[in-house]
C-alpha atoms as a printed R data frame, in Angstrom:
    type eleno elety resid chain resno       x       y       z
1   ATOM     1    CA   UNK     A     1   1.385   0.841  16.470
2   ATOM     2    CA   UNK     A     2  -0.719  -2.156  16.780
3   ATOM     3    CA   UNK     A     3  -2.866  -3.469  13.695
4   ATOM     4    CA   UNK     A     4  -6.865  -2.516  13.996
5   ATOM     5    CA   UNK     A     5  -8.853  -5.172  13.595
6   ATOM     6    CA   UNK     A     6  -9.842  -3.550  10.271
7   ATOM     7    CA   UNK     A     7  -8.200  -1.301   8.018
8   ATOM     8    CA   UNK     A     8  -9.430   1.733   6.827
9   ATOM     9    CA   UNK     A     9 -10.251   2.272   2.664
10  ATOM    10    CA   UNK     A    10  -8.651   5.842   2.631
11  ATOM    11    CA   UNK     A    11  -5.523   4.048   3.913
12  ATOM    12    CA   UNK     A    12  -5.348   2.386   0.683
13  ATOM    13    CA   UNK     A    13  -3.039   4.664  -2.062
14  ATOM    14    CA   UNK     A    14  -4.321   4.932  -5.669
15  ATOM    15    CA   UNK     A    15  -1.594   2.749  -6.822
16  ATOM    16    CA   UNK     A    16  -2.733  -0.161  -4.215
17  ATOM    17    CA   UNK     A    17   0.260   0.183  -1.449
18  ATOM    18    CA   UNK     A    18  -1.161   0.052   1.805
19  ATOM    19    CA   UNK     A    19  -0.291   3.197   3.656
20  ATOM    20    CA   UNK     A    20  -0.778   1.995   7.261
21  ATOM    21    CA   UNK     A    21   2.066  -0.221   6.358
22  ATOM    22    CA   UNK     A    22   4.185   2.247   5.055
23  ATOM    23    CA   UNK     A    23   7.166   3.513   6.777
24  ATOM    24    CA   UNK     A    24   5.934   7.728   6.442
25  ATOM    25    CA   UNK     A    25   2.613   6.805   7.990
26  ATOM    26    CA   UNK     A    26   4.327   4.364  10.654
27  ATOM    27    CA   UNK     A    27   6.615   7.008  11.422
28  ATOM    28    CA   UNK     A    28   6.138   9.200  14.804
29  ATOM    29    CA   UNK     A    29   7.575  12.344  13.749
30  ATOM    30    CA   UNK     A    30   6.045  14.267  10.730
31  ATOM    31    CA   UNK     A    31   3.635  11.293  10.319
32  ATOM    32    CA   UNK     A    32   1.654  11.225   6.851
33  ATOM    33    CA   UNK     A    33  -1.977  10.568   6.651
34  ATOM    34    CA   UNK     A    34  -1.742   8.716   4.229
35  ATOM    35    CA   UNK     A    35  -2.290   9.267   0.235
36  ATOM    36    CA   UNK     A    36  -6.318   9.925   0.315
37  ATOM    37    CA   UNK     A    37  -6.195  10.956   4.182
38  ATOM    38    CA   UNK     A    38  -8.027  13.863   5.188
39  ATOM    39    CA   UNK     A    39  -4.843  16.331   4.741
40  ATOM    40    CA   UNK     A    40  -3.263  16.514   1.232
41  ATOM    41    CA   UNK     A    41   0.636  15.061   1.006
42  ATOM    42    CA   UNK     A    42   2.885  17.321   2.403
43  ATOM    43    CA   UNK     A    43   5.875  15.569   0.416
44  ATOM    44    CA   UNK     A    44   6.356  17.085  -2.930
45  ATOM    45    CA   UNK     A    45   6.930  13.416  -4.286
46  ATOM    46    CA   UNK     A    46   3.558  12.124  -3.283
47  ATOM    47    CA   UNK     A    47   1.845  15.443  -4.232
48  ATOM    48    CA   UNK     A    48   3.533  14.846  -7.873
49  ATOM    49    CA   UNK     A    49   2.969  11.442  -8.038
50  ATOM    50    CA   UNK     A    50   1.470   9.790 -11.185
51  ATOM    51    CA   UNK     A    51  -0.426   7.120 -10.042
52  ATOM    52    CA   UNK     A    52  -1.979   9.182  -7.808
53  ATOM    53    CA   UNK     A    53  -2.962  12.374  -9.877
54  ATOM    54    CA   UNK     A    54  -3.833  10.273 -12.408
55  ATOM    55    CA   UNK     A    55  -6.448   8.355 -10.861
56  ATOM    56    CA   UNK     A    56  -7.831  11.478  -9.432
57  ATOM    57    CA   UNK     A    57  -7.727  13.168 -12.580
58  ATOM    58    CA   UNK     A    58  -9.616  10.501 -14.264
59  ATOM    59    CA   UNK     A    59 -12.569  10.093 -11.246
60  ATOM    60    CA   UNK     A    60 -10.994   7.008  -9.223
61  ATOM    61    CA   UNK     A    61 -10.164   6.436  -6.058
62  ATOM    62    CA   UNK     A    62  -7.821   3.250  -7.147
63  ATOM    63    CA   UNK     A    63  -5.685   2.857 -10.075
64  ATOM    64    CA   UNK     A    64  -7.563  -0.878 -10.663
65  ATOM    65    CA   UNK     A    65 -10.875   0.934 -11.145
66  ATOM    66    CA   UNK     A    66  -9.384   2.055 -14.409
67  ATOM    67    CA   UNK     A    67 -10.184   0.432 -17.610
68  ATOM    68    CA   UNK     A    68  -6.614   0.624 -18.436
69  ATOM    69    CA   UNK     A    69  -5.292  -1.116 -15.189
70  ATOM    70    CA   UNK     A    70  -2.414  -2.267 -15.251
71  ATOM    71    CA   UNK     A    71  -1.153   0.858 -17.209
72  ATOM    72    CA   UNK     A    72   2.753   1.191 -17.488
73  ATOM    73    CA   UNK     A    73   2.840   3.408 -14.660
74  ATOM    74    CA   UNK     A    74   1.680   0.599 -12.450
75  ATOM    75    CA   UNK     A    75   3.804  -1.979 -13.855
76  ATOM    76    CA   UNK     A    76   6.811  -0.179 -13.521
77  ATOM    77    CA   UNK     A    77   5.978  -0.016  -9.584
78  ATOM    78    CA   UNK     A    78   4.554  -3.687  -9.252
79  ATOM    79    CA   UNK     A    79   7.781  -4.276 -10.578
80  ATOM    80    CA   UNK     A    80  10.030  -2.773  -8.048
81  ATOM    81    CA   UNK     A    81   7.767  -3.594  -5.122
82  ATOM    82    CA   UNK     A    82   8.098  -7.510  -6.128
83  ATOM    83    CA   UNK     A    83  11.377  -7.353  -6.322
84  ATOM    84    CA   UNK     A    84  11.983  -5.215  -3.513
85  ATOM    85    CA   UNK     A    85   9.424  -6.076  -1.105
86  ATOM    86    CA   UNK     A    86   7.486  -9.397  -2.439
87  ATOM    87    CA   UNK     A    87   4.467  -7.673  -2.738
88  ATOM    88    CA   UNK     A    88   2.183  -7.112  -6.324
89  ATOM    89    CA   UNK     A    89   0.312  -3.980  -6.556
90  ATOM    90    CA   UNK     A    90  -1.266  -5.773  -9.494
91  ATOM    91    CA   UNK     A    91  -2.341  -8.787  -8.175
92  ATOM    92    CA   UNK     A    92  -3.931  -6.930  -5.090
93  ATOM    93    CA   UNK     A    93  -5.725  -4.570  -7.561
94  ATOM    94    CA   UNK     A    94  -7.152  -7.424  -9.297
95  ATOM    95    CA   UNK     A    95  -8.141  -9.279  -5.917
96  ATOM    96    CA   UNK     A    96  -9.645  -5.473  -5.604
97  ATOM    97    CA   UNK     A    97 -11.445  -5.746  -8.620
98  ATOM    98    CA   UNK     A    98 -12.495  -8.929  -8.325
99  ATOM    99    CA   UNK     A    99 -13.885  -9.496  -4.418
100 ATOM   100    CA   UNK     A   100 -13.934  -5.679  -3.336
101 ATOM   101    CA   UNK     A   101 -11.508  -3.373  -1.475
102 ATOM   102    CA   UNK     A   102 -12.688  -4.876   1.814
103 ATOM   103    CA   UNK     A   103 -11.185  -8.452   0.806
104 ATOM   104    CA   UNK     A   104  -8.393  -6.582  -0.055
105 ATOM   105    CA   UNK     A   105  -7.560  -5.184   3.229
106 ATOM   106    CA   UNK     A   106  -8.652  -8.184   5.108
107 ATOM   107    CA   UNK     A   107  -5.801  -9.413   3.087
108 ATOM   108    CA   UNK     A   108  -3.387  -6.561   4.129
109 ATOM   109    CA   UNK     A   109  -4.380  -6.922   7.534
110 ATOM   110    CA   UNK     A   110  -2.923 -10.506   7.486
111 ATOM   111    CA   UNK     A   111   0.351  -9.855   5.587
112 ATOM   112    CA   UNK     A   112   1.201  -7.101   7.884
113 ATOM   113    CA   UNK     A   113   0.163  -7.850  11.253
114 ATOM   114    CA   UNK     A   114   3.154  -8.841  13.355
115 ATOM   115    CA   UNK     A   115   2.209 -12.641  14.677
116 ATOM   116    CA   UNK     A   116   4.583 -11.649  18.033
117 ATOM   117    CA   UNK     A   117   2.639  -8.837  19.086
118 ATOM   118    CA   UNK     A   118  -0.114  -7.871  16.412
119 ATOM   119    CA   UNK     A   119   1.773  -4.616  15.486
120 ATOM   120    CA   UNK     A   120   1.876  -3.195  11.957
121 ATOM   121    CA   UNK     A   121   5.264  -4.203  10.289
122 ATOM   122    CA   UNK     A   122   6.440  -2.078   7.820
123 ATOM   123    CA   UNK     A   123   5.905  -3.485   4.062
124 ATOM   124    CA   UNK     A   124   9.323  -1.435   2.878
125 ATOM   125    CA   UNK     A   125  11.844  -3.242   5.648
126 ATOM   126    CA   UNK     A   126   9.707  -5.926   7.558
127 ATOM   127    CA   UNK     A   127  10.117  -4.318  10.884
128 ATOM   128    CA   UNK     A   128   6.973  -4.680  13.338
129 ATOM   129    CA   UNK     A   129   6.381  -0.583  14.507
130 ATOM   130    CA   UNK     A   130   5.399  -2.510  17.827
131 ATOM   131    CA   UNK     A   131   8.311  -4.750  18.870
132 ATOM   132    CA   UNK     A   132  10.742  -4.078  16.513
133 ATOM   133    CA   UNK     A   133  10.860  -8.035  15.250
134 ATOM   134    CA   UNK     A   134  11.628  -8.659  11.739
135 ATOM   135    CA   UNK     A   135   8.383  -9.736   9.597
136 ATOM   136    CA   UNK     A   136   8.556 -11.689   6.329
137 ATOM   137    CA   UNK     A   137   5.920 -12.466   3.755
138 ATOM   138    CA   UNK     A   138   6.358 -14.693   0.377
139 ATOM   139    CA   UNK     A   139   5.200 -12.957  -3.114
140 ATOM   140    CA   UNK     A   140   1.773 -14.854  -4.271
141 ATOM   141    CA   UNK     A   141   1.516 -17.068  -0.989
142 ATOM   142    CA   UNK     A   142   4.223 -18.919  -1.272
């Protein structure tokens, strides 16, 4: 799947992963639309999720539109995705909060766009969807 030029706000999950990066939207069989797409989770994991029924629960469409962002339910992710995956769901939601989802994205769009083919690579493993190369990114630009 090659990167759009821009990326689209309901691809963006409550908790700030980027779901056209993720490998269950990247996927071609029993693709997701995503965790605000247009048809509701079909995995019972993302239909219980916290982040997500929280910030629906409470009238958000993004966990850092919350007064109490980062809660502890966010910085037990952040967490495991810096470890795992050099990414900071808590730094993007402040860059979020700060400049606006569409600097955000922008942002997204350049972290995961493959630079051998323009593909989307896949934030959980690295792998470009397009060409199959191996993508890496540093935690906080370095």
């Amino acid at each position: 799947m090659k990167m759009p030029s821009s990326l689209h706000r309901q691809l963006l999950a409550p908790c700030g992963v980027n779901c056209a990066a993720c490998m269950a939207y990247l996927r071609k069989k029993n693709h997701c639309q995503g965790c605000l797409g247009p048809v509701p989770p079909a995995r019972k994991s993302c239909q219980n999720c916290l982040r997500r029924n929280c910030a629906a629960e409470k009238g958000h469409a993004w966990c850092f539109e919350c007064e109490d962002f980062p809660c502890k339910h966010i910085k037990t992710l952040d967490k495991s995705y810096r470890r795992r995956y050099h990414i900071s769901l808590i730094e993007d939601g402040h860059l979020a909060a700060k400049q606006g989802v569409s600097a955000l994205l922008d942002t997204h769009g350049a972290r995961y766009r493959c630079p051998a083919c323009g593909g989307i690579a896949c934030q959980h493993d690295g792998i470009c969807s397009e060409c199959g190369e191996k993508v890496t990114w540093e935690l906080d630009g370095k």
